[in-house]
Amino acid sequence: MTWRQATRKEIHAYYAEEFPRYLDDLPEFITATGPKQYAVAFRDSYPVRKDEVPDKGFIRRDTWQTDASEDRTTPEFEDFEDVVEFIRHPARNDPLGRSEFALADPEVLEQPDPRPDAVYYALDHWERPWVLLVDIDAKEIARERAADAVSDDVDDRDDEALLDAAGILDAEPTGYPYAFEDVNRAIEYGFEVRDIFEDDFDAEETMVVYSGQGVHVYLLDTDPAHRYDEQSHEVLNDLLLETYDIPIDPVVTADRRRVARLPYSLHADVCSIVQPIESPAFDVRSATPEVIDE
């Protein structure tokens, strides 16, 4: 098995035909107006309506209009189908409407409506405490493995040189900054973190999500005694990094402004469906969408 980028046609087919089947399986906190924002990344930057504003490769859109006190006034998405339409056709259905900072109308351009290489939602949330998510990335695992494998006598220690010297760039999936064994190790780490949540924090509601190049691990308890403020997130980072030596991304855990890949969205760089998983034995090959022509 190897990986590749999904084509525009495959991305469109996924969100038109396959993605709708998973909407009933979305976590209950992911609604049209719960996360404070949805975001989309493009492979090629796309222009906005206003002249002299740089083209956008990544856009965030609020789920609510707010007043001067930042209280909610008007929802930008009436239901989740509106979110889906924004994902399918971001320029045609930009929540900014005809604002000069909205994406340009594809009908007046020579380039087509952009397709989402990635879809995200904001961890900051209107209806619940800040969503607690731990990110474990195969790229970081591969980089640490390469640094351990390559002799200290090698002068060039930048990431690409280390990965090349360790043979990781030539391992499947060829050309990616990690090997499948690093993705599988990230998944194993994810379930170790889930066990820590359940054993050390008495967590009752957790979730491990395959992110395409690693995992996201959620602690979702909503008990008022477990609201997990900013200091708690920092303590959790220290616990996982220093006590358990798990290679998490501490910035994602500690920054409420971060976004996470939307479950069941398509990771177009690797043709994989982002999805909750139940076992460290999860086979990443099973995440390939039906619409992908292998």
XYZ file of C-alpha atoms in Angstrom:
294
model
C 0.000 0.000 0.000
C 1.184 3.505 -0.757
C -0.312 6.955 -0.324
C -0.899 9.856 -2.668
C -2.852 13.084 -2.900
C -6.522 12.860 -3.778
C -7.525 14.516 -7.033
C -10.048 17.360 -7.230
C -12.546 14.919 -8.705
C -12.048 12.444 -5.849
C -12.390 15.171 -3.194
C -15.645 16.345 -4.757
C -16.948 12.780 -5.008
C -16.098 12.059 -1.372
C -17.980 15.044 0.037
C -20.883 14.605 -2.385
C -21.372 10.841 -2.088
C -19.595 9.324 0.904
C -19.263 11.969 3.616
C -23.059 12.367 4.123
C -23.272 8.748 5.316
C -21.191 9.612 8.370
C -23.051 12.697 9.563
C -25.133 10.755 12.094
C -21.899 9.380 13.563
C -20.330 12.771 14.307
C -19.569 13.368 18.016
C -22.517 15.137 19.646
C -20.537 18.317 20.362
C -19.832 18.860 16.662
C -22.926 20.699 15.490
C -23.605 23.588 13.127
C -23.275 26.168 15.892
C -21.324 24.473 18.699
C -17.697 24.928 17.663
C -16.905 28.621 17.400
C -15.455 28.197 13.915
C -15.107 25.871 10.967
C -12.033 26.077 8.754
C -10.952 24.831 5.350
C -7.475 24.460 3.835
C -6.865 24.553 0.076
C -4.094 22.960 -1.964
C -3.865 26.085 -4.099
C -4.489 29.543 -2.633
C -7.726 31.164 -3.725
C -8.491 34.899 -4.143
C -10.889 36.975 -2.071
C -13.205 39.660 -3.392
C -11.150 42.613 -2.170
C -8.291 43.714 -4.415
C -4.757 43.687 -3.029
C -5.635 41.161 -0.322
C -3.426 38.038 -0.587
C -4.994 34.824 -1.853
C -6.026 32.436 0.922
C -4.800 28.887 1.436
C -6.622 28.564 4.757
C -9.815 30.229 5.963
C -11.718 30.264 9.258
C -15.416 31.065 9.435
C -17.334 31.885 12.630
C -20.445 29.876 13.393
C -22.182 32.888 14.969
C -22.337 36.616 14.430
C -21.658 38.383 17.716
C -22.284 41.819 19.200
C -19.780 44.209 20.794
C -19.891 42.153 23.995
C -19.108 38.985 21.998
C -22.524 37.563 22.784
C -24.119 35.446 20.074
C -26.700 37.125 17.866
C -27.276 35.332 14.531
C -26.088 31.847 13.479
C -24.052 31.633 10.281
C -25.159 28.026 9.688
C -28.802 27.094 10.252
C -28.065 23.367 10.391
C -25.213 21.002 9.647
C -26.279 20.677 6.018
C -25.199 24.323 5.647
C -21.775 23.353 6.982
C -21.639 20.497 4.470
C -22.495 22.863 1.610
C -19.728 25.208 2.747
C -17.286 22.274 2.732
C -18.379 21.133 -0.719
C -18.291 24.594 -2.307
C -16.412 27.015 -0.029
C -16.446 29.995 -2.400
C -20.010 29.550 -3.583
C -21.276 29.131 0.008
C -18.899 31.356 1.954
C -20.660 32.448 5.190
C -19.167 35.916 4.705
C -21.584 36.307 1.819
C -20.775 39.316 -0.335
C -18.310 40.825 2.121
C -15.191 42.090 0.384
C -13.210 39.601 2.474
C -15.250 36.599 1.294
C -13.793 34.195 -1.244
C -14.162 35.463 -4.785
C -17.133 34.276 -6.820
C -15.886 31.387 -9.001
C -18.251 32.485 -11.763
C -16.169 35.622 -12.372
C -12.809 33.837 -12.266
C -11.001 31.558 -14.641
C -10.376 29.055 -11.836
C -13.055 26.744 -10.416
C -14.548 26.706 -6.935
C -11.782 25.490 -4.570
C -11.860 22.006 -3.081
C -10.958 21.345 0.588
C -7.665 19.550 1.138
C -8.585 19.531 4.828
C -11.599 20.482 6.969
C -11.304 21.584 10.589
C -13.455 22.701 13.514
C -12.401 24.957 16.405
C -11.612 23.384 19.766
C -13.033 26.520 21.392
C -16.739 25.829 21.827
C -19.915 27.761 22.606
C -21.839 25.080 24.481
C -19.235 23.190 26.491
C -15.809 23.664 28.050
C -12.863 24.023 25.738
C -12.505 20.655 23.998
C -9.530 18.764 25.420
C -7.574 17.096 22.634
C -4.086 15.588 22.530
C -2.343 15.407 19.148
C 0.182 12.662 18.381
C 1.848 13.016 14.975
C 3.733 10.329 13.055
C 6.104 13.019 11.723
C 7.434 13.734 15.214
C 7.814 10.034 15.990
C 9.742 9.513 12.740
C 11.990 12.500 13.439
C 12.881 11.191 16.910
C 13.471 7.706 15.514
C 15.750 9.089 12.823
C 17.736 11.179 15.325
C 18.303 8.070 17.455
C 19.268 5.924 14.456
C 21.703 8.290 12.754
C 25.218 8.639 14.107
C 26.066 11.839 15.956
C 29.004 12.128 13.552
C 26.600 13.131 10.768
C 26.942 16.905 10.432
C 23.631 17.688 8.751
C 20.972 17.251 11.420
C 18.012 18.958 9.756
C 14.832 16.923 9.528
C 15.040 15.941 5.863
C 18.696 14.922 6.100
C 18.023 12.806 9.183
C 14.985 11.125 7.634
C 16.938 10.407 4.461
C 19.944 9.037 6.352
C 17.677 6.766 8.413
C 15.974 5.430 5.275
C 12.573 6.750 6.314
C 11.949 8.776 3.143
C 12.415 5.596 1.070
C 10.133 3.480 3.269
C 6.430 3.172 2.502
C 4.667 5.518 2.094
C 7.519 6.685 -0.122
C 8.335 10.381 0.028
C 6.380 11.147 3.202
C 8.340 12.286 6.304
C 7.467 9.103 8.194
C 6.950 5.399 7.579
C 3.836 3.342 8.181
C 5.472 1.983 11.330
C 5.502 5.555 12.685
C 1.785 5.957 11.945
C 1.087 2.656 13.691
C 3.218 3.720 16.662
C 1.247 6.973 16.895
C -1.955 4.923 17.063
C -0.484 2.772 19.855
C 0.496 5.906 21.774
C -3.043 7.197 21.316
C -4.529 4.240 23.154
C -1.891 4.583 25.870
C -3.086 8.159 26.389
C -6.702 6.985 26.473
C -5.768 4.515 29.222
C -4.040 7.309 31.167
C -7.187 9.430 30.919
C -9.316 6.581 32.197
C -6.934 5.356 34.919
C -5.399 8.607 36.212
C -8.277 11.027 35.556
C -11.219 8.655 36.058
C -12.438 9.750 32.628
C -15.662 8.137 31.502
C -15.899 9.598 28.003
C -12.850 9.393 25.748
C -12.282 9.029 22.030
C -9.317 8.140 19.825
C -9.501 9.527 16.289
C -7.218 8.454 13.454
C -6.172 11.790 11.925
C -4.538 10.530 8.732
C -0.954 11.005 9.931
C -1.393 10.123 13.588
C -4.149 10.355 16.187
C -6.179 12.815 18.230
C -7.143 11.664 21.711
C -10.122 13.340 23.386
C -11.126 13.632 27.006
C -14.802 14.573 26.784
C -16.153 14.406 30.334
C -18.489 17.337 31.000
C -18.706 16.984 34.778
C -18.307 20.534 36.244
C -15.481 19.159 38.375
C -13.529 18.369 35.211
C -13.729 21.583 33.210
C -9.981 21.483 32.481
C -8.937 25.125 32.448
C -5.736 26.434 30.855
C -3.584 25.427 33.816
C -5.004 21.901 33.714
C -4.073 21.606 30.043
C -0.511 22.648 30.837
C -0.302 20.106 33.672
C -1.596 17.406 31.327
C 1.125 18.282 28.806
C 3.805 17.944 31.467
C 2.358 14.625 32.642
C 2.270 13.041 29.201
C 5.618 14.415 28.025
C 7.712 14.073 31.159
C 6.143 11.287 33.204
C 4.938 9.008 30.429
C 7.351 10.134 27.669
C 4.619 10.271 25.032
C 5.499 12.495 22.027
C 2.464 14.767 21.980
C 2.191 18.211 20.399
C 1.867 20.364 23.554
C 0.781 23.482 21.661
C -2.410 21.828 20.409
C -3.361 20.744 23.929
C -2.671 24.114 25.531
C -4.031 26.591 22.958
C -7.812 26.984 22.796
C -7.504 28.847 19.480
C -6.408 25.677 17.708
C -8.477 23.699 15.237
C -8.676 19.918 14.745
C -9.514 17.852 11.709
C -13.224 17.224 11.476
C -14.041 13.537 12.104
C -15.027 11.797 8.856
C -13.463 14.558 6.747
C -10.964 13.541 4.067
C -7.245 13.942 4.655
C -6.599 14.613 0.977
C -2.800 14.419 1.238
C -2.996 10.713 2.078
C -6.466 9.746 0.759
C -7.667 8.706 4.225
C -10.871 9.275 6.174
C -10.330 10.899 9.577
C -12.319 8.685 11.941
C -12.822 7.411 15.501
C -11.139 4.050 16.059
C -11.592 1.389 18.723
C -8.305 -0.531 18.793
C -4.542 -0.025 18.383
C -4.781 -2.798 15.790
C -6.624 -0.412 13.454
C -5.530 -0.960 9.843
C -4.956 2.396 8.133
C -5.731 0.759 4.779
C -9.353 0.492 5.880
C -9.563 4.311 5.958
C -9.314 4.681 2.181
C -12.619 6.077 0.823
C -14.649 4.073 -1.660
C -14.381 6.905 -4.193
C -10.578 6.702 -4.372
C -9.318 5.001 -7.515
C -6.310 3.012 -6.261
